[in-house]
Each structure stands twice: as structure tokens, then as C-alpha cells.
DNA sequence: TAGGACATGACACTTTCATGACAAGGGCTA
DNA sequence: TAGCCCTTGTCATGAAAGTGTCATGTCCTA
């Protein structure tokens, strides 16, 4: 299981350091910045699994960062937890309405933030929390690195496994070839776009079980998705 | 678009009634019970999209309900928001660790709870949280790249899809052929004006469902619009 | 009723995708 | 270390689906 990538946007150095320490201790892969614009750049370059965003930061404001993350295709679905010192309900609601998934009011204990991060990740990316994912009749166990369909064990290469896992984390959602390259092969991989097709085909072949239908949907001129069949 | 089904487990009658009223006003399909065991039965019988669970209820305790929901295959993935009167951090953390997706501390405003429900649903089923576009009986889910009408899945080419999406983003508004070329084909496309007519026709054919009326309105010497029928 | 505007079917042309083949690389074993 | 097997990225090819244009028919309106 690869570590979950967190992006922490916090301009109080001591708090940032404390949180970074705690999260790394929990096995997360943490990057930190104090600046909103930096945060956006970092998020675009390497899409994190979750963003922890202080409402009051230098440069671009927290809510603006949130809005922009939501606007970009690649980061639109990254969960965001906002840190806010405000008691004001309007701000909390506005944060949630802007697209934040959760907020936590300062002062908070690191432990509670950890619990929230874990809860959000579990909801969004069960595989990161070590839980198995199920889509239709396909079950993927990230801990055992096993895939089963209708009780039968499936055999596939490492790339097909990662591709399947990536797709299963967002069932039904269509990913472009570029998104798949970023998500499965890693940002900045220098791979031919069409190579994705080939791996999709290998994946299709790997999940073939007697009379079961193909769970991989091709969306012409858009990409691929996996769905319950 | 079918309404999101909520299950509200709350034993304070006045609060339950208030919430039920607010949620139904927002278009949710709400069922209410005051009892933990009832809640489990109801959840098994008709799996809700989200559970709002009071921590302190009669019968089986909230946390126990949470645990059991998580244990059953059918309800394991249903998001849970816990309502708690306790300030105690341990309880909050324990709730999250047990599998609740979120909690909210009493007293809270219905508005905030609504925002949280919406935020959680947005994650789980984008189509339920208003991320899909709906015009009349046509529902377009941009994330899954799917279009449905009266529950039936529609099939169309990429251009028709983009055209439909563009029109549905401004229901009722009339677009000239030039505007459509700019918006759907991209500015600077060197396409014959009349080609729009052809794609409109293909779109019309694609959204044909048994006896449903044509949602595409032709405005003579002006352009086209889509409207609820 | 004439003239313009729109609808429709046909068709040739493009784009996009599925598939099989293949060579390069890596790791493991004998 | 040579040989073998598995994985991987790329390419060529054929099939399928989608696209733009035109000619013709139909409708509407002044």
C-alpha cells in the first residue's frame, strides 16, 4: 500500500511543523506550504490524496484555493479539510458549499485531525486505509494485493493491478488517458497515450470470468471507467 | 434524478420533525425512526444513501448501530453522520474510528447539517448532490459521462454529448448557431453553420424515448434551446 | 404563395479504438 | 552468468464509430 499523499497549507510555522511531524509518524507522505499560490502549483504538479487547508493564509485565501482546486479537472475530486479559527457558522457553511469536505475549528487536537483525515480518506479512497474495495462482483484487497471476481482469484500484472485499483476507487467516473497516466504511472511519466489502451485491454482480459460482462466502459474520445455490471 | 434517501435516527421528536421538514424541503427522501433496532431493520430493507445518527438514542446505542451498519455487506459503504451532544473529544474520535464519516455537535443549525450532508453525498454519489445537470426528465452526469432520460440510458456521440451538456447548462436559453459553434466546437473552428442543424437532429434522435416530447426547441432565425418538457 | 429557414437522409472522410505481434528490460534460477 | 519467463511500452492494422457537407424535402411566415 502506497502512503497517502497529504498537502498541508498552513502559515503558522509551529503548527505546520507539529502537524507534519504527527502525520509523517502515521505514515503519511506530507508536503507543506504556507502560501496559497504555492499550494495550487504543488497540487497541480502532483495531485495529493487530501488537502488540509488553513482558511487564513497568505497570498490567495483559503476559500479561493478551495474554489480553484475544485475548478481544475485533475484536482476537482481531491478531498479538502479546512482549518478555521472562526466560530462563524456562515464561514463554515460557505466552506462546505465551496467544496470543502470537512472543516475543523481551531484550536483542535492533532489527534482529532488525524481521525478526520483518516475518516475522509476511508470514505474517498478505502484502499488507502487498507480496506478492500468492491465494484460489482469484483473485490480488490489492497493489503493482500489480491483481486477476486465471483470468488475466483484473478491474475494480472502489476500495472493492470494499479490501473484496476485506480479505477475502482472512483467507480463510474470516467478518466482520460492523461489522468490515468498521471494516476497510475505517476505524474511526469513519459508514456505514449495509446499505451493506456493496451493496458486496458490486458485488464479486460484479466477480469474475464466465464460469462461475466466486461466492467470496463470505453467512453469514446473521453477515456475509460469501471462500473458494476 | 432520483432523490437521495436519508435515514434519520433521532429520538427527540421535535428535532426529528424539524430536520425531516428541512430535508424534505431540500428534495431529500427522508425516513425517520427514534429507535436503533428499527433503524437497522429499515436500513437493511431499503439501503439509504446516507444515515444521520444520533449518538444517544433508545434501544441499541448509536455507536452500536454504526458498528452493525458497517458490518453488513449491504450497508458497509453507507456514509454516516453522527449527531452528538458531547463535547468530549474521545467520543468524537471514537465515533470516527468506528466508521462514522462525520459528526456534528449539538446544538447545530439545520443549515450546517444540510451543508454537511450535501458535502458527504457529493463524494459518494455526485449525481445526488447536484453535480449532475437536470433539465426536465433528462439527467446528465458529467463525471460518469452518462445521460439518462426517464431512467433509460441514452446513447450518443461525443459531439452530441457536448452539445447537450452545453445546452443543459443554460436551460431555456436560445443559442445561435455561431454561439454553439464557439461553445461546443471551440472558438475558431472552421465549421459550416448548417452543420449545427445536423447535430441538433442527431441529438434529437438520441434523446428520443417512447412517447416523450422533443426537448429541443428550434427558434426560427435565432437558434436552438433545450427546455423541460 | 414565394422565399427563406429548417429537417432529413445519404455519403465520403476522419478519428478513435481493439487487437495481435514484438522487442527490450528485469528478475530469478540453475 | 546464461537462459528463461514475465512484464511492458510501442507499433501496425483493421474495424467501428463519429463527423461534416450536400442535396432534397418540408415547414413557416410575410
Short mmCIF file of C-alpha atoms (C1' of nucleotides) in Angstrom, two decimals:
data_model
loop_
_atom_site.label_atom_id
_atom_site.label_comp_id
_atom_site.label_asym_id
_atom_site.label_seq_id
_atom_site.Cartn_x
_atom_site.Cartn_y
_atom_site.Cartn_z
CA UNK A 1 0.00 0.00 0.00
CA UNK A 2 1.43 3.30 -1.03
CA UNK A 3 1.30 6.07 1.54
CA UNK A 4 -1.44 8.65 1.19
CA UNK A 5 -0.14 11.97 -0.04
CA UNK A 6 -1.24 14.96 2.00
CA UNK A 7 -0.82 18.59 1.13
CA UNK A 8 -0.81 20.83 4.18
CA UNK A 9 -1.40 24.52 3.64
CA UNK A 10 -0.69 26.32 6.89
CA UNK A 11 1.14 29.54 7.55
CA UNK A 12 1.72 29.16 11.26
CA UNK A 13 5.18 27.58 11.24
CA UNK A 14 4.94 25.93 14.61
CA UNK A 15 1.57 24.37 13.91
CA UNK A 16 2.70 23.28 10.46
CA UNK A 17 5.74 21.62 11.90
CA UNK A 18 3.79 19.88 14.59
CA UNK A 19 1.26 18.52 12.16
CA UNK A 20 3.86 17.49 9.66
CA UNK A 21 5.62 15.53 12.36
CA UNK A 22 2.46 13.82 13.52
CA UNK A 23 1.30 12.90 10.05
CA UNK A 24 4.64 11.56 9.00
CA UNK A 25 4.71 9.47 12.11
CA UNK A 26 1.40 7.98 10.98
CA UNK A 27 2.94 7.04 7.69
CA UNK A 28 1.57 9.78 5.52
CA UNK A 29 3.55 11.41 2.79
CA UNK A 30 3.26 15.10 3.70
CA UNK A 31 4.13 18.22 1.80
CA UNK A 32 3.78 21.61 3.43
CA UNK A 33 3.46 25.15 2.18
CA UNK A 34 2.41 28.41 3.78
CA UNK A 35 1.28 30.05 0.61
CA UNK A 36 -1.96 29.61 -1.29
CA UNK A 37 -0.50 30.04 -4.73
CA UNK A 38 2.28 27.62 -3.95
CA UNK A 39 -0.32 25.17 -2.80
CA UNK A 40 -2.14 25.35 -6.11
CA UNK A 41 1.06 24.80 -8.05
CA UNK A 42 2.02 21.86 -5.87
CA UNK A 43 -1.42 20.34 -6.19
CA UNK A 44 -1.35 20.60 -9.96
CA UNK A 45 2.11 19.15 -10.27
CA UNK A 46 1.49 16.14 -8.13
CA UNK A 47 -2.12 15.58 -7.20
CA UNK A 48 -2.38 14.82 -3.48
CA UNK A 49 -4.87 12.42 -1.94
CA UNK A 50 -6.09 15.01 0.51
CA UNK A 51 -5.59 18.69 1.20
CA UNK A 52 -5.56 20.26 4.65
CA UNK A 53 -6.16 23.92 4.12
CA UNK A 54 -5.98 26.77 6.57
CA UNK A 55 -8.70 29.28 5.93
CA UNK A 56 -6.49 32.24 6.78
CA UNK A 57 -3.28 32.04 4.83
CA UNK A 58 -1.01 34.39 2.99
CA UNK A 59 -1.42 35.02 -0.69
CA UNK A 60 -4.55 33.54 -2.16
CA UNK A 61 -7.15 32.99 0.53
CA UNK A 62 -8.13 29.55 1.66
CA UNK A 63 -11.57 29.69 0.19
CA UNK A 64 -10.12 30.83 -3.11
CA UNK A 65 -7.66 27.97 -3.11
CA UNK A 66 -10.53 25.63 -2.44
CA UNK A 67 -12.53 27.06 -5.28
CA UNK A 68 -9.64 26.79 -7.71
CA UNK A 69 -8.85 23.24 -6.73
CA UNK A 70 -12.45 22.38 -7.43
CA UNK A 71 -12.37 24.07 -10.78
CA UNK A 72 -9.47 22.12 -12.18
CA UNK A 73 -10.33 18.77 -13.66
CA UNK A 74 -7.45 16.98 -12.04
CA UNK A 75 -7.97 18.25 -8.53
CA UNK A 76 -11.72 18.62 -8.56
CA UNK A 77 -12.20 15.45 -6.59
CA UNK A 78 -9.44 15.77 -4.05
CA UNK A 79 -10.96 15.94 -0.60
CA UNK A 80 -10.30 19.11 1.36
CA UNK A 81 -10.35 19.62 5.11
CA UNK A 82 -10.39 23.25 6.12
CA UNK A 83 -8.84 24.61 9.27
CA UNK A 84 -10.61 27.63 10.59
CA UNK A 85 -10.26 29.78 13.63
CA UNK A 86 -13.64 31.27 13.10
CA UNK A 87 -16.66 30.32 15.04
CA UNK A 88 -18.85 31.92 12.47
CA UNK A 89 -21.33 29.48 11.05
CA UNK A 90 -21.64 31.35 7.79
CA UNK A 91 -17.99 30.76 7.07
CA UNK A 92 -18.19 27.09 7.90
CA UNK A 93 -21.20 26.62 5.69
CA UNK A 94 -19.60 28.63 2.95
CA UNK A 95 -16.53 26.47 3.17
CA UNK A 96 -18.58 23.32 2.81
CA UNK A 97 -20.58 24.82 -0.01
CA UNK A 98 -17.43 25.84 -1.84
CA UNK A 99 -16.43 22.24 -1.92
CA UNK A 100 -14.57 21.54 1.28
CA UNK A 101 -15.37 18.08 2.57
CA UNK A 102 -14.91 18.88 6.16
CA UNK A 103 -13.63 21.55 8.46
CA UNK A 104 -12.20 21.63 11.90
CA UNK A 105 -12.19 24.63 14.19
CA UNK A 106 -9.05 25.84 15.89
CA UNK A 107 -7.95 25.06 18.44
CA UNK A 108 -8.11 21.36 17.72
CA UNK A 109 -6.08 18.43 18.85
CA UNK A 110 -3.81 16.74 16.33
CA UNK A 111 -5.44 13.50 17.28
CA UNK A 112 -8.83 14.70 16.19
CA UNK A 113 -7.48 15.98 12.92
CA UNK A 114 -5.84 12.62 12.36
CA UNK A 115 -9.13 10.89 12.96
CA UNK A 116 -10.85 13.17 10.49
CA UNK A 117 -8.21 12.72 7.86
CA UNK A 118 -8.46 9.01 8.26
CA UNK A 119 -12.27 9.11 8.11
CA UNK A 120 -12.29 11.18 4.96
CA UNK A 121 -9.69 9.01 3.28
CA UNK A 122 -11.54 5.89 4.22
CA UNK A 123 -14.60 7.32 2.59
CA UNK A 124 -12.85 8.52 -0.53
CA UNK A 125 -10.11 6.02 -1.02
CA UNK A 126 -10.81 2.90 1.01
CA UNK A 127 -7.69 1.30 -0.39
CA UNK A 128 -5.51 3.87 1.32
CA UNK A 129 -6.95 2.84 4.62
CA UNK A 130 -6.27 -0.78 3.84
CA UNK A 131 -9.89 -1.65 3.22
CA UNK A 132 -10.91 -3.70 0.27
CA UNK A 133 -12.88 -2.12 -2.50
CA UNK A 134 -15.80 -3.69 -4.25
CA UNK A 135 -17.29 -2.74 -7.56
CA UNK A 136 -19.94 -5.03 -8.84
CA UNK A 137 -18.64 -8.55 -8.47
CA UNK A 138 -15.00 -7.54 -8.36
CA UNK A 139 -13.27 -7.30 -4.99
CA UNK A 140 -9.84 -5.82 -4.58
CA UNK A 141 -7.93 -6.34 -1.38
CA UNK A 142 -5.12 -3.78 -1.22
CA UNK A 143 -3.45 -5.36 1.75
CA UNK A 144 -3.20 -8.84 0.33
CA UNK A 145 -2.75 -7.44 -3.15
CA UNK A 146 -5.44 -9.76 -4.36
CA UNK A 147 -8.28 -9.40 -6.78
CA UNK A 148 -11.26 -11.71 -6.88
CA UNK A 149 -14.29 -11.94 -9.09
CA UNK A 150 -17.16 -14.21 -8.23
CA UNK A 151 -14.89 -15.91 -5.77
CA UNK A 152 -12.31 -16.67 -8.39
CA UNK A 153 -8.85 -15.27 -7.97
CA UNK A 154 -7.74 -13.02 -10.80
CA UNK A 155 -4.25 -12.91 -12.16
CA UNK A 156 -2.74 -9.76 -13.64
CA UNK A 157 0.45 -7.77 -13.95
CA UNK A 158 1.41 -5.00 -11.54
CA UNK A 159 0.40 -2.24 -13.91
CA UNK A 160 -3.00 -3.78 -14.53
CA UNK A 161 -3.46 -4.08 -10.78
CA UNK A 162 -2.68 -0.44 -10.18
CA UNK A 163 -4.90 0.56 -13.06
CA UNK A 164 -7.76 -1.51 -11.71
CA UNK A 165 -7.32 -0.13 -8.23
CA UNK A 166 -7.24 3.41 -9.51
CA UNK A 167 -10.41 2.91 -11.48
CA UNK A 168 -12.17 1.09 -8.65
CA UNK A 169 -11.51 3.93 -6.28
CA UNK A 170 -13.93 6.03 -8.30
CA UNK A 171 -16.45 3.66 -9.78
CA UNK A 172 -18.31 5.05 -12.72
CA UNK A 173 -16.07 8.03 -13.10
CA UNK A 174 -14.53 8.48 -16.49
CA UNK A 175 -10.81 9.12 -16.60
CA UNK A 176 -8.98 10.49 -19.59
CA UNK A 177 -5.86 8.73 -20.74
CA UNK A 178 -3.83 11.58 -19.34
CA UNK A 179 -5.46 11.29 -15.96
CA UNK A 180 -4.78 7.59 -15.97
CA UNK A 181 -1.16 8.16 -16.86
CA UNK A 182 -0.84 10.62 -14.00
CA UNK A 183 -2.68 8.48 -11.53
CA UNK A 184 -1.35 5.06 -12.42
CA UNK A 185 2.04 5.65 -13.96
CA UNK A 186 2.81 8.76 -11.92
CA UNK A 187 2.99 12.37 -12.84
CA UNK A 188 5.56 13.17 -15.46
CA UNK A 189 5.79 9.70 -16.86
CA UNK A 190 6.80 9.84 -20.46
CA UNK A 191 4.48 7.23 -21.83
CA UNK A 192 2.63 7.12 -25.09
CA UNK A 193 -1.04 7.95 -24.59
CA UNK A 194 -2.18 4.94 -26.55
CA UNK A 195 -0.32 2.62 -24.26
CA UNK A 196 -3.22 3.07 -21.88
CA UNK A 197 -5.42 1.29 -24.40
CA UNK A 198 -3.18 -1.70 -24.36
CA UNK A 199 -3.24 -1.97 -20.60
CA UNK A 200 -6.98 -1.54 -20.59
CA UNK A 201 -7.16 -4.46 -22.94
CA UNK A 202 -4.90 -6.52 -20.68
CA UNK A 203 -7.04 -5.56 -17.73
CA UNK A 204 -10.17 -6.58 -19.60
CA UNK A 205 -8.65 -9.91 -20.38
CA UNK A 206 -7.57 -10.36 -16.77
CA UNK A 207 -11.03 -9.76 -15.32
CA UNK A 208 -12.69 -12.11 -17.76
CA UNK A 209 -14.63 -14.74 -15.88
CA UNK A 210 -16.87 -17.30 -17.59
CA UNK A 211 -19.93 -15.38 -18.76
CA UNK A 212 -19.45 -12.16 -16.81
CA UNK A 213 -19.83 -8.89 -18.63
CA UNK A 214 -16.95 -6.52 -19.26
CA UNK A 215 -16.90 -3.98 -16.40
CA UNK A 216 -14.64 -1.56 -18.25
CA UNK A 217 -16.54 1.05 -20.16
CA UNK A 218 -14.94 2.83 -23.06
CA UNK A 219 -16.10 6.40 -23.46
CA UNK A 220 -15.21 7.44 -26.92
CA UNK A 221 -12.97 10.47 -27.12
CA UNK A 222 -13.05 10.77 -23.34
CA UNK A 223 -11.47 7.80 -21.62
CA UNK A 224 -12.37 4.79 -19.56
CA UNK A 225 -14.36 3.97 -16.46
CA UNK A 226 -15.14 0.90 -14.44
CA UNK A 227 -18.64 0.07 -13.37
CA UNK A 228 -20.72 -2.53 -11.68
CA UNK A 229 -22.15 -4.89 -14.25
CA UNK B 1 -32.62 12.11 -10.90
CA UNK B 2 -33.87 10.12 -8.03
CA UNK B 3 -33.82 11.85 -4.67
CA UNK B 4 -31.16 10.85 -2.18
CA UNK B 5 -32.58 8.61 0.54
CA UNK B 6 -31.74 9.65 4.06
CA UNK B 7 -32.32 7.68 7.20
CA UNK B 8 -32.64 9.87 10.27
CA UNK B 9 -32.23 8.20 13.63
CA UNK B 10 -33.23 10.71 16.30
CA UNK B 11 -35.29 10.26 19.42
CA UNK B 12 -36.03 13.88 20.17
CA UNK B 13 -39.38 14.24 18.41
CA UNK B 14 -39.23 17.97 17.91
CA UNK B 15 -35.72 17.90 16.47
CA UNK B 16 -36.61 14.93 14.29
CA UNK B 17 -39.62 16.72 12.92
CA UNK B 18 -37.72 19.88 12.25
CA UNK B 19 -34.99 18.06 10.39
CA UNK B 20 -37.41 15.93 8.45
CA UNK B 21 -39.18 19.05 7.31
CA UNK B 22 -35.99 20.79 6.26
CA UNK B 23 -34.60 17.83 4.41
CA UNK B 24 -37.79 17.12 2.55
CA UNK B 25 -37.90 20.73 1.55
CA UNK B 26 -34.47 20.25 0.01
CA UNK B 27 -35.79 17.37 -2.01
CA UNK B 28 -34.42 14.50 0.02
CA UNK B 29 -36.35 11.34 0.61
CA UNK B 30 -36.32 11.07 4.40
CA UNK B 31 -37.30 8.27 6.72
CA UNK B 32 -37.23 8.75 10.45
CA UNK B 33 -37.05 6.49 13.44
CA UNK B 34 -36.30 7.02 17.09
CA UNK B 35 -35.07 3.53 17.74
CA UNK B 36 -31.72 1.95 16.98
CA UNK B 37 -33.04 -1.50 16.21
CA UNK B 38 -35.70 -0.08 13.96
CA UNK B 39 -33.02 1.86 12.20
CA UNK B 40 -31.06 -1.29 11.47
CA UNK B 41 -34.12 -3.04 10.09
CA UNK B 42 -35.03 -0.07 7.95
CA UNK B 43 -31.51 0.23 6.65
CA UNK B 44 -31.42 -3.42 5.66
CA UNK B 45 -34.78 -3.34 3.98
CA UNK B 46 -34.10 -0.33 1.86
CA UNK B 47 -30.48 0.79 1.88
CA UNK B 48 -30.33 4.57 2.31
CA UNK B 49 -27.78 6.82 0.67
CA UNK B 50 -26.83 8.37 3.98
CA UNK B 51 -27.58 7.85 7.65
CA UNK B 52 -27.88 10.63 10.20
CA UNK B 53 -27.47 9.01 13.55
CA UNK B 54 -27.97 10.43 16.99
CA UNK B 55 -25.38 9.14 19.39
CA UNK B 56 -27.79 8.92 22.28
CA UNK B 57 -30.87 7.01 21.26
CA UNK B 58 -33.17 4.45 22.74
CA UNK B 59 -32.57 0.78 22.23
CA UNK B 60 -29.29 -0.05 20.60
CA UNK B 61 -26.84 2.78 21.11
CA UNK B 62 -25.72 4.97 18.28
CA UNK B 63 -22.24 3.66 18.21
CA UNK B 64 -23.53 0.12 18.14
CA UNK B 65 -25.84 0.93 15.25
CA UNK B 66 -22.88 2.41 13.46
CA UNK B 67 -20.82 -0.70 14.06
CA UNK B 68 -23.52 -3.02 12.81
CA UNK B 69 -24.20 -0.97 9.73
CA UNK B 70 -20.54 -1.24 8.93
CA UNK B 71 -20.52 -4.95 9.45
CA UNK B 72 -23.26 -5.77 6.96
CA UNK B 73 -22.18 -6.06 3.36
CA UNK B 74 -25.10 -4.06 2.07
CA UNK B 75 -24.73 -1.10 4.36
CA UNK B 76 -21.00 -1.13 4.94
CA UNK B 77 -20.40 1.68 2.49
CA UNK B 78 -23.29 3.94 3.50
CA UNK B 79 -21.94 7.20 4.88
CA UNK B 80 -22.91 8.05 8.44
CA UNK B 81 -23.09 11.42 10.10
CA UNK B 82 -23.34 11.25 13.86
CA UNK B 83 -25.15 13.78 16.00
CA UNK B 84 -23.64 14.15 19.41
CA UNK B 85 -24.30 16.35 22.37
CA UNK B 86 -21.00 15.51 23.88
CA UNK B 87 -18.09 17.84 23.84
CA UNK B 88 -15.84 15.02 24.75
CA UNK B 89 -13.12 14.56 22.20
CA UNK B 90 -12.69 10.89 22.94
CA UNK B 91 -16.24 10.20 21.89
CA UNK B 92 -15.89 12.15 18.70
CA UNK B 93 -12.71 10.34 17.81
CA UNK B 94 -14.25 7.02 18.72
CA UNK B 95 -17.20 7.74 16.50
CA UNK B 96 -14.96 8.46 13.58
CA UNK B 97 -12.90 5.39 14.29
CA UNK B 98 -15.97 3.21 14.44
CA UNK B 99 -16.77 4.17 10.92
CA UNK B 100 -18.79 7.33 11.07
CA UNK B 101 -17.86 9.63 8.25
CA UNK B 102 -18.55 12.78 10.11
CA UNK B 103 -20.12 14.11 13.22
CA UNK B 104 -21.77 17.30 14.25
CA UNK B 105 -22.10 18.56 17.78
CA UNK B 106 -25.40 19.68 19.23
CA UNK B 107 -26.56 22.29 19.18
CA UNK B 108 -26.15 22.76 15.49
CA UNK B 109 -28.07 24.64 12.87
CA UNK B 110 -30.07 22.68 10.33
CA UNK B 111 -28.32 24.69 7.70
CA UNK B 112 -24.95 23.41 8.72
CA UNK B 113 -26.17 19.85 8.80
CA UNK B 114 -27.60 20.32 5.32
CA UNK B 115 -24.25 21.56 4.10
CA UNK B 116 -22.50 18.57 5.59
CA UNK B 117 -24.96 16.09 4.15
CA UNK B 118 -24.52 17.67 0.80
CA UNK B 119 -20.74 17.59 1.12
CA UNK B 120 -20.73 13.92 2.01
CA UNK B 121 -23.17 12.96 -0.73
CA UNK B 122 -21.19 14.89 -3.24
CA UNK B 123 -18.40 12.45 -2.58
CA UNK B 124 -20.38 9.30 -2.65
CA UNK B 125 -22.81 9.87 -5.43
CA UNK B 126 -22.04 13.02 -7.34
CA UNK B 127 -25.30 12.69 -9.20
CA UNK B 128 -27.20 13.04 -5.94
CA UNK B 129 -25.54 16.19 -4.74
CA UNK B 130 -26.42 18.35 -7.66
CA UNK B 131 -23.26 17.75 -9.60
CA UNK B 132 -25.34 16.39 -12.35
CA UNK B 133 -27.38 18.62 -14.56
CA UNK B 134 -31.06 18.06 -14.91
CA UNK B 135 -33.47 19.60 -17.36
CA UNK B 136 -36.94 18.18 -17.36
CA UNK B 137 -36.64 14.43 -17.43
CA UNK B 138 -33.10 14.42 -18.79
CA UNK B 139 -30.21 13.93 -16.40
CA UNK B 140 -26.62 14.41 -17.45
CA UNK B 141 -23.83 13.19 -15.21
CA UNK B 142 -20.62 14.84 -16.37
CA UNK B 143 -18.42 12.78 -14.09
CA UNK B 144 -19.64 9.46 -15.34
CA UNK B 145 -20.24 10.87 -18.79
CA UNK B 146 -23.72 9.47 -18.78
CA UNK B 147 -27.08 10.72 -19.91
CA UNK B 148 -30.38 9.31 -18.77
CA UNK B 149 -33.98 10.07 -19.60
CA UNK B 150 -36.81 8.60 -17.58
CA UNK B 151 -34.32 6.18 -16.15
CA UNK B 152 -33.30 4.96 -19.55
CA UNK B 153 -29.71 5.30 -20.59
CA UNK B 154 -29.16 7.41 -23.69
CA UNK B 155 -26.56 6.73 -26.30
CA UNK B 156 -24.95 9.46 -28.37
CA UNK B 157 -21.73 10.54 -29.98
CA UNK B 158 -19.17 12.81 -28.32
CA UNK B 159 -20.28 15.91 -30.18
CA UNK B 160 -23.93 15.35 -29.34
CA UNK B 161 -22.92 14.87 -25.72
CA UNK B 162 -21.01 18.13 -25.62
CA UNK B 163 -23.83 19.90 -27.39
CA UNK B 164 -26.39 18.56 -24.94
CA UNK B 165 -24.25 19.49 -21.97
CA UNK B 166 -23.72 22.97 -23.30
CA UNK B 167 -27.43 23.48 -23.84
CA UNK B 168 -28.36 21.97 -20.48
CA UNK B 169 -26.04 24.32 -18.66
CA UNK B 170 -28.38 27.13 -19.62
CA UNK B 171 -31.82 25.62 -19.87
CA UNK B 172 -34.27 27.63 -21.88
CA UNK B 173 -31.67 29.93 -23.25
CA UNK B 174 -31.51 30.22 -27.00
CA UNK B 175 -28.10 29.92 -28.63
CA UNK B 176 -27.34 31.00 -32.15
CA UNK B 177 -25.51 28.59 -34.39
CA UNK B 178 -22.41 30.70 -34.03
CA UNK B 179 -22.62 30.59 -30.27
CA UNK B 180 -23.00 26.85 -30.42
CA UNK B 181 -20.02 26.51 -32.70
CA UNK B 182 -17.94 28.58 -30.30
CA UNK B 183 -19.15 26.81 -27.21
CA UNK B 184 -19.25 23.25 -28.42
CA UNK B 185 -16.73 23.06 -31.23
CA UNK B 186 -14.42 25.68 -29.78
CA UNK B 187 -13.66 29.18 -30.88
CA UNK B 188 -12.13 29.40 -34.29
CA UNK B 189 -13.49 26.15 -35.55
CA UNK B 190 -13.98 26.29 -39.26
CA UNK B 191 -17.27 24.54 -39.49
CA UNK B 192 -20.22 25.16 -41.76
CA UNK B 193 -23.03 26.90 -39.86
CA UNK B 194 -25.60 24.42 -41.06
CA UNK B 195 -23.68 21.54 -39.59
CA UNK B 196 -25.16 22.56 -36.28
CA UNK B 197 -28.58 21.61 -37.63
CA UNK B 198 -27.38 18.14 -38.36
CA UNK B 199 -26.04 17.62 -34.87
CA UNK B 200 -29.19 19.01 -33.38
CA UNK B 201 -31.05 16.43 -35.35
CA UNK B 202 -28.75 13.67 -34.13
CA UNK B 203 -29.21 14.91 -30.60
CA UNK B 204 -32.96 14.89 -31.01
CA UNK B 205 -32.84 11.35 -32.22
CA UNK B 206 -30.59 10.36 -29.32
CA UNK B 207 -32.92 11.73 -26.65
CA UNK B 208 -35.97 10.09 -28.16
CA UNK B 209 -37.67 7.95 -25.54
CA UNK B 210 -41.00 6.22 -26.11
CA UNK B 211 -43.64 8.95 -26.05
CA UNK B 212 -41.57 11.77 -24.57
CA UNK B 213 -41.72 15.15 -26.20
CA UNK B 214 -38.80 16.71 -28.00
CA UNK B 215 -36.94 18.91 -25.50
CA UNK B 216 -35.02 20.79 -28.17
CA UNK B 217 -36.73 23.95 -29.24
CA UNK B 218 -36.00 25.47 -32.60
CA UNK B 219 -36.22 29.23 -32.65
CA UNK B 220 -36.61 30.28 -36.18
CA UNK B 221 -33.84 32.56 -37.43
CA UNK B 222 -32.33 32.61 -33.95
CA UNK B 223 -31.04 29.22 -32.91
CA UNK B 224 -31.81 26.40 -30.52
CA UNK B 225 -32.55 25.90 -26.86
CA UNK B 226 -33.27 22.99 -24.58
CA UNK B 227 -36.16 23.04 -22.17
CA UNK B 228 -38.07 20.98 -19.74
CA UNK B 229 -40.98 19.27 -21.42
"C1'" DT C 1 -47.83 31.97 -52.46
"C1'" DA C 2 -42.94 32.92 -52.74
"C1'" DG C 3 -38.84 32.80 -50.28
"C1'" DG C 4 -36.18 31.76 -46.62
"C1'" DA C 5 -35.24 28.67 -42.85
"C1'" DC C 6 -35.13 24.26 -41.04
"C1'" DA C 7 -35.32 18.90 -41.20
"C1'" DT C 8 -33.74 14.83 -43.04
"C1'" DG C 9 -31.28 11.10 -45.38
"C1'" DA C 10 -27.24 9.81 -47.67
"C1'" DC C 11 -22.34 9.56 -48.14
"C1'" DA C 12 -17.47 10.05 -48.18
"C1'" DC C 13 -13.98 11.03 -44.99
"C1'" DT C 14 -11.73 11.10 -40.27
"C1'" DT C 15 -10.95 9.89 -35.95
"C1'" DT C 16 -10.76 6.68 -32.46
"C1'" DC C 17 -10.41 2.19 -30.57
"C1'" DA C 18 -9.35 -3.00 -30.23
"C1'" DT C 19 -6.19 -6.31 -31.10
"C1'" DG C 20 -2.14 -9.15 -32.11
"C1'" DA C 21 2.67 -9.06 -32.51
"C1'" DC C 22 7.20 -7.93 -30.94
"C1'" DA C 23 11.41 -6.45 -28.85
"C1'" DA C 24 13.57 -4.57 -24.75
"C1'" DG C 25 14.21 -4.91 -19.89
"C1'" DG C 26 14.27 -7.17 -15.24
"C1'" DG C 27 14.49 -10.64 -12.11
"C1'" DC C 28 15.03 -15.29 -10.91
"C1'" DT C 29 17.10 -19.85 -11.32
"C1'" DA C 30 20.15 -23.37 -12.49
"C1'" DT D 1 26.48 -15.76 -15.78
"C1'" DA D 2 23.49 -17.59 -19.35
"C1'" DG D 3 18.90 -18.74 -20.07
"C1'" DC D 4 14.13 -18.31 -19.24
"C1'" DC D 5 9.83 -16.20 -18.09
"C1'" DC D 6 7.08 -12.35 -17.10
"C1'" DT D 7 6.09 -7.68 -17.78
"C1'" DT D 8 5.93 -3.53 -20.54
"C1'" DG D 9 5.81 0.02 -23.96
"C1'" DT D 10 5.22 0.68 -28.87
"C1'" DC D 11 3.60 -0.06 -33.36
"C1'" DA D 12 0.80 -1.58 -37.41
"C1'" DT D 13 -3.57 -2.87 -38.92
"C1'" DG D 14 -8.39 -3.45 -39.41
"C1'" DA D 15 -12.85 -2.45 -37.67
"C1'" DA D 16 -16.10 0.61 -35.82
"C1'" DA D 17 -17.95 4.82 -34.75
"C1'" DG D 18 -18.38 9.59 -35.49
"C1'" DT D 19 -18.25 13.84 -38.38
"C1'" DG D 20 -19.00 17.43 -41.82
"C1'" DT D 21 -21.21 18.52 -46.10
"C1'" DC D 22 -24.57 18.44 -49.50
"C1'" DA D 23 -28.98 17.76 -51.92
"C1'" DT D 24 -33.57 17.48 -51.28
"C1'" DG D 25 -37.91 17.83 -48.94
"C1'" DT D 26 -40.84 20.32 -45.67
"C1'" DC D 27 -42.46 23.98 -42.96
"C1'" DC D 28 -43.29 28.63 -41.70
"C1'" DT D 29 -44.14 33.37 -42.42
"C1'" DA D 30 -44.54 37.74 -44.52
#
